[in-house]
mmCIF file of C-alpha atoms in Angstrom:
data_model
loop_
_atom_site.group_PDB
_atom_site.id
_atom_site.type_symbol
_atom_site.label_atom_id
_atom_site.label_comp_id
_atom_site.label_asym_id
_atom_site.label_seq_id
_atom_site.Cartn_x
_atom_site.Cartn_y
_atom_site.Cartn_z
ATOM 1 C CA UNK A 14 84.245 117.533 100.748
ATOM 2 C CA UNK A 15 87.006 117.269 98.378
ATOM 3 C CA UNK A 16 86.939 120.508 97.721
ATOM 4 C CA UNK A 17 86.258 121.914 100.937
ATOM 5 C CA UNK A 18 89.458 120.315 101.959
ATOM 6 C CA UNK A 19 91.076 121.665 98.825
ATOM 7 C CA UNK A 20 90.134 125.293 99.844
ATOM 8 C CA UNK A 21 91.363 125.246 103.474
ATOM 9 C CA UNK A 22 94.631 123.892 102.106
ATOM 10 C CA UNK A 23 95.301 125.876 98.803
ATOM 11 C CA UNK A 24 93.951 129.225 100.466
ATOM 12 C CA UNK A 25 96.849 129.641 102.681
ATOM 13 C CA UNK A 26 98.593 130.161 99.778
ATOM 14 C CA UNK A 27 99.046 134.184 98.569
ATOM 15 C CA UNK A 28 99.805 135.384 101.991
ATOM 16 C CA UNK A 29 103.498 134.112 102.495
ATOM 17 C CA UNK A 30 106.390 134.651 99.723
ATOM 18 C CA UNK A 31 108.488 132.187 100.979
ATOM 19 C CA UNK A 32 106.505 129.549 101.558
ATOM 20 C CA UNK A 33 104.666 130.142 98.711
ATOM 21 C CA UNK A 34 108.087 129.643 97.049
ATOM 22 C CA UNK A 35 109.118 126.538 99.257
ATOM 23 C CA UNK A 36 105.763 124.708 97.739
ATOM 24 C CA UNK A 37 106.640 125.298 94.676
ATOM 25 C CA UNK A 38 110.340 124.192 94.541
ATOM 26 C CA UNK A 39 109.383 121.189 96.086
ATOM 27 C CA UNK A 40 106.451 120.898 93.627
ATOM 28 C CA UNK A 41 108.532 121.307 91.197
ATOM 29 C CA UNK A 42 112.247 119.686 92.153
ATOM 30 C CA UNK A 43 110.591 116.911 94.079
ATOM 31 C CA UNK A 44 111.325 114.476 91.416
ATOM 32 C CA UNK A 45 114.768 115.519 90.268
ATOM 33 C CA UNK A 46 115.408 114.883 94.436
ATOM 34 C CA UNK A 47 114.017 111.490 93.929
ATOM 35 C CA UNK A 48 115.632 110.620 90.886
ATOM 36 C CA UNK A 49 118.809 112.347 92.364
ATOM 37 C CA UNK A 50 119.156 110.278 95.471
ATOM 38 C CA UNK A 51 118.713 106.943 93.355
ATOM 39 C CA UNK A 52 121.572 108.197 91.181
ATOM 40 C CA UNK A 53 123.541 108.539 94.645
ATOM 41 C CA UNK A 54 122.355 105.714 96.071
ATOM 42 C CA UNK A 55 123.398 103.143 92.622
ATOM 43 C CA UNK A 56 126.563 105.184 92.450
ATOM 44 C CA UNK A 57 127.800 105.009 96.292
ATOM 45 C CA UNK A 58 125.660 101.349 97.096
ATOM 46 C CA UNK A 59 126.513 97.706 97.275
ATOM 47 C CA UNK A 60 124.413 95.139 95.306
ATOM 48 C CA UNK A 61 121.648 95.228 97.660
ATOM 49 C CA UNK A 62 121.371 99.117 97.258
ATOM 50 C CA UNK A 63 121.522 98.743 93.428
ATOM 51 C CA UNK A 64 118.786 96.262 93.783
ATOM 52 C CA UNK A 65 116.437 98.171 95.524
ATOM 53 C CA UNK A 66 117.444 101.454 93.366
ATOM 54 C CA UNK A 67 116.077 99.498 90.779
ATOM 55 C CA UNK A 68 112.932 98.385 92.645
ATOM 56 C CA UNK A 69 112.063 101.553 93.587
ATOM 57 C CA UNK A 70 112.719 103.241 90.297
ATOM 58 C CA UNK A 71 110.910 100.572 88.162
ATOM 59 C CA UNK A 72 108.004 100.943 91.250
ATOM 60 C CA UNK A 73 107.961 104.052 90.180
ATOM 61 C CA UNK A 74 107.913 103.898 86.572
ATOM 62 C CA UNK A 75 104.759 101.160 86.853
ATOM 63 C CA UNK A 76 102.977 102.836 89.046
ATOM 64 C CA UNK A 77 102.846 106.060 86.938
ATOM 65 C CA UNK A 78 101.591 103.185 83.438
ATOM 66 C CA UNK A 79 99.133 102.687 85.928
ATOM 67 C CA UNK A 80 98.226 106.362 85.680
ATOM 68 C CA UNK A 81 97.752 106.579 82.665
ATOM 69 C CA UNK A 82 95.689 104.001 82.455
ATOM 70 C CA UNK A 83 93.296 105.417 85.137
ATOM 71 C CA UNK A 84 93.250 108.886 83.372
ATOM 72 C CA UNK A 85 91.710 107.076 80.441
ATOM 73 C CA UNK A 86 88.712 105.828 81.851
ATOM 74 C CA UNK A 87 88.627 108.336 84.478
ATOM 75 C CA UNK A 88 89.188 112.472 83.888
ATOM 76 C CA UNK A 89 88.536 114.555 86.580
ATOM 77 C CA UNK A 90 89.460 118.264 85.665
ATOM 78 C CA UNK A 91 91.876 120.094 87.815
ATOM 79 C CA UNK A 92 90.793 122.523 90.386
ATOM 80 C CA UNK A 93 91.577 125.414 88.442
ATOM 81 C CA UNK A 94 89.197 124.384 85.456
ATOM 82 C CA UNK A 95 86.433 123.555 87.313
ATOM 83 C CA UNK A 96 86.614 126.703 90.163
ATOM 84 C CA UNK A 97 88.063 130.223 89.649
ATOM 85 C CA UNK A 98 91.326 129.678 91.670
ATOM 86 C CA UNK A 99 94.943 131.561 91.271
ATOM 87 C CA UNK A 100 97.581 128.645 90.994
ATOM 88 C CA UNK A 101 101.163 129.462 91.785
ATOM 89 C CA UNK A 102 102.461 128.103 88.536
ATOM 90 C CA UNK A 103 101.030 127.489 85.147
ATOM 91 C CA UNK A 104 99.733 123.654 84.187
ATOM 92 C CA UNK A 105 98.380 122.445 81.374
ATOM 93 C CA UNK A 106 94.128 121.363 81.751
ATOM 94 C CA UNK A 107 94.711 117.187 81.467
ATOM 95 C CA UNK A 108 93.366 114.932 84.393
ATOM 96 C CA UNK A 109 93.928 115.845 87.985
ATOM 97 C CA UNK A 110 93.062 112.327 89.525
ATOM 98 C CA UNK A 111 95.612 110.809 90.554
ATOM 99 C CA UNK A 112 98.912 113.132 90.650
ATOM 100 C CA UNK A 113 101.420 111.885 88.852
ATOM 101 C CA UNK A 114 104.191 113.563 91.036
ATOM 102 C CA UNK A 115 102.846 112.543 94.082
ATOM 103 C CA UNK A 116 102.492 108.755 92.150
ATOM 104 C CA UNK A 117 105.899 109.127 91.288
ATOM 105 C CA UNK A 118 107.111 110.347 94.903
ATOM 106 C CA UNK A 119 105.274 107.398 96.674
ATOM 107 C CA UNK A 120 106.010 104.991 94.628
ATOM 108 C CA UNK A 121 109.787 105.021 94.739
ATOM 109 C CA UNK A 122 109.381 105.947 98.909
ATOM 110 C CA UNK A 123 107.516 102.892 99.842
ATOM 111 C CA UNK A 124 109.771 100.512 97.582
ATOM 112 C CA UNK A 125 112.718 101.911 99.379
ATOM 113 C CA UNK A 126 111.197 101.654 102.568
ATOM 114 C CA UNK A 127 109.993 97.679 101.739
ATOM 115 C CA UNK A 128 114.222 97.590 101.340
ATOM 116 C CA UNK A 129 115.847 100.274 103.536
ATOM 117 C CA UNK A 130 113.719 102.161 106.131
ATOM 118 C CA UNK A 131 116.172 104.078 107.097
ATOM 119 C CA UNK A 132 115.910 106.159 103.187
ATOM 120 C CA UNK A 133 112.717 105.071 103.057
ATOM 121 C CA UNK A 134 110.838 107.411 105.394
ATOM 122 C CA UNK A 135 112.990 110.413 104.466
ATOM 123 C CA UNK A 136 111.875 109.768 101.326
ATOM 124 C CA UNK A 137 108.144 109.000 102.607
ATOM 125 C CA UNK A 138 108.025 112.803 104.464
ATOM 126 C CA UNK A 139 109.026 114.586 100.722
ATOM 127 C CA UNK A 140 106.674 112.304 99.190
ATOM 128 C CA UNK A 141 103.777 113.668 101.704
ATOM 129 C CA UNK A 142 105.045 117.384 100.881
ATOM 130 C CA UNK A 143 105.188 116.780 97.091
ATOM 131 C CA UNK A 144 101.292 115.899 97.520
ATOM 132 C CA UNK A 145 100.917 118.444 99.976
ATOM 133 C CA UNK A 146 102.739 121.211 97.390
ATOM 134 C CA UNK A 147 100.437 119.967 94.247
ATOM 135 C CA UNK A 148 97.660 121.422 96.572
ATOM 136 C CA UNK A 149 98.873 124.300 98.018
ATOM 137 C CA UNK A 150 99.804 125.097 94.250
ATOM 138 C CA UNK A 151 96.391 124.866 93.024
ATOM 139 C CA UNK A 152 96.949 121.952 90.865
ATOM 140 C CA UNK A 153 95.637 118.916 92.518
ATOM 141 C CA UNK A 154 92.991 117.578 95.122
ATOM 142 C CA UNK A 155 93.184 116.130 98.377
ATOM 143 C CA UNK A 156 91.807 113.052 96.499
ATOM 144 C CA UNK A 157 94.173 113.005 93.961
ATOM 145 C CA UNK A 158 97.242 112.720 96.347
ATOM 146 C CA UNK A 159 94.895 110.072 98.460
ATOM 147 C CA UNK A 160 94.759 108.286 94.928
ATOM 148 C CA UNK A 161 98.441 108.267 94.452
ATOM 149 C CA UNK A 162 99.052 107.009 97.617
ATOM 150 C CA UNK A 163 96.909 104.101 97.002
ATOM 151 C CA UNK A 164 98.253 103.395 93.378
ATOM 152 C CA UNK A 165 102.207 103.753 94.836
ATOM 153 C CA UNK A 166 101.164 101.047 97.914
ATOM 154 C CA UNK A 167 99.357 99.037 95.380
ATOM 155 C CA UNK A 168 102.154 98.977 92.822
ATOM 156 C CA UNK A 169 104.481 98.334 95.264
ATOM 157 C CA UNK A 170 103.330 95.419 97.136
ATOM 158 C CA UNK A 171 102.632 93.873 93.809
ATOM 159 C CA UNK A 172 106.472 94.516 92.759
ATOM 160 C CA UNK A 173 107.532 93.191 96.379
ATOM 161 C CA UNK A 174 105.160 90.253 96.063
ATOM 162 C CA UNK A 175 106.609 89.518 92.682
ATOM 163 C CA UNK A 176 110.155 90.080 93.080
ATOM 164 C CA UNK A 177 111.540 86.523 92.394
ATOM 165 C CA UNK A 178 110.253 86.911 88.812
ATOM 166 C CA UNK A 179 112.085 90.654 88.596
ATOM 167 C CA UNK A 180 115.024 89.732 90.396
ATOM 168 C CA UNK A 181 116.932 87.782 87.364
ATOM 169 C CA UNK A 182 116.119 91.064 85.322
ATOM 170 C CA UNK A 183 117.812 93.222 88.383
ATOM 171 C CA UNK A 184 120.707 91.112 88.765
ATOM 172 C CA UNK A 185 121.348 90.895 85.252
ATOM 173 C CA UNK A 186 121.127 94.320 84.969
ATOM 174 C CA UNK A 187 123.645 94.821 87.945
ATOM 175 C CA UNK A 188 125.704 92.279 86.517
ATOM 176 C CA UNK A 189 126.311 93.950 83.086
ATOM 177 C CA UNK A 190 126.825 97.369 85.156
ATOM 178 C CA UNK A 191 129.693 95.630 87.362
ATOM 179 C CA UNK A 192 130.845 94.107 84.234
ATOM 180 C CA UNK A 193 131.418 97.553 82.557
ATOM 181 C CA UNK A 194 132.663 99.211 85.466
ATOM 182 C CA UNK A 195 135.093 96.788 86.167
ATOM 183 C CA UNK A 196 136.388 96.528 83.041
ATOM 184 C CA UNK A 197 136.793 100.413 82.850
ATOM 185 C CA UNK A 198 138.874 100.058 86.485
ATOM 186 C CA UNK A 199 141.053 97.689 85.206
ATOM 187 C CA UNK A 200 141.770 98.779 82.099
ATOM 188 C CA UNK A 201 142.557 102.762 83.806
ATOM 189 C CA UNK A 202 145.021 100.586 86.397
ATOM 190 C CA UNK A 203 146.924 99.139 83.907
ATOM 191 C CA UNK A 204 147.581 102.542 81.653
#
């Protein structure tokens, strides 16, 4: 079944430049979007948007550990070791189960949108194409992305659930931030 549903998604690939090319800028950017908006978000937010900036990207950063640990006692090969498929870009042969990008996506999506669901589901809908790209690429399952979905919501409501122990980390950490940055304002104000 897995593969069946593999086939009916990565065969529309081939036919279409442009979307081919759409899947794989998003398979490819997806991340630097993510990690882009955070930036934006830290740089342009108030203390609350710092905070969850910092949920979300340590959400993220756990959930992929959590990868890694699964693709230790678990290796499932990709798609295009085990079946003669054309992908649309080059990967190396490690474990396809779960995606890391699509970890990574949902992961940082669902802890924004335990904090702000207004950025939150944005970030939700590139987080379904980023799983959706890694298949029309050739590089992933339908499971995989399923599997990444269920580490990010697991990770996450673990993070949310334990947030009073994180949060003297995070406000330290936003604390020494202000601390710099406001020392740098004054000090350019009074040259």
């Amino acid at each position: 079944m897995n593969y069946e549903l593999f086939k009916s998604i990565h065969n529309l690939s081939g036919y279409n430049h442009a979307l081919d090319n759409s899947m794989v800028f998003i398979t490819n950017n997806a991340i630097y979007m993510f990690a882009l908006t955070l930036i934006i978000l830290w740089i342009f937010g108030g203390k609350a948007m710092k905070r969850a900036v910092l949920y979300a990207g340590g959400t993220g950063v756990l959930a992929l550990v959590v990868n890694v640990l699964i693709a230790h006692i678990y290796f499932e090969p990709r798609p295009f070791v085990t079946h003669h498929i054309q992908t649309l870009i080059p990967h190396a042969a490690d474990s396809s189960f779960p995606s890391d990008h699509s970890t990574g996506a949902f992961s940082i999506a669902i802890a924004m949108w335990f904090r702000y669901k207004k950025i939150g589901i944005p970030m939700f809908i590139l987080a379904l194409l980023t799983g959706f790209s890694r298949i029309w690429a050739g590089l992933h399952y339908p499971f995989d992305v399923v599997g990444s979905l269920i580490v990010a919501i697991a990770v996450a409501y673990v993070i949310v659930k334990l947030s009073r122990l994180f949060d003297p980390l995070v406000n330290w950490i936003i604390s020494i931030y202000d601390s710099i940055f406001s020392q740098r304002n004054k000090s350019n104000k009074s040259s």
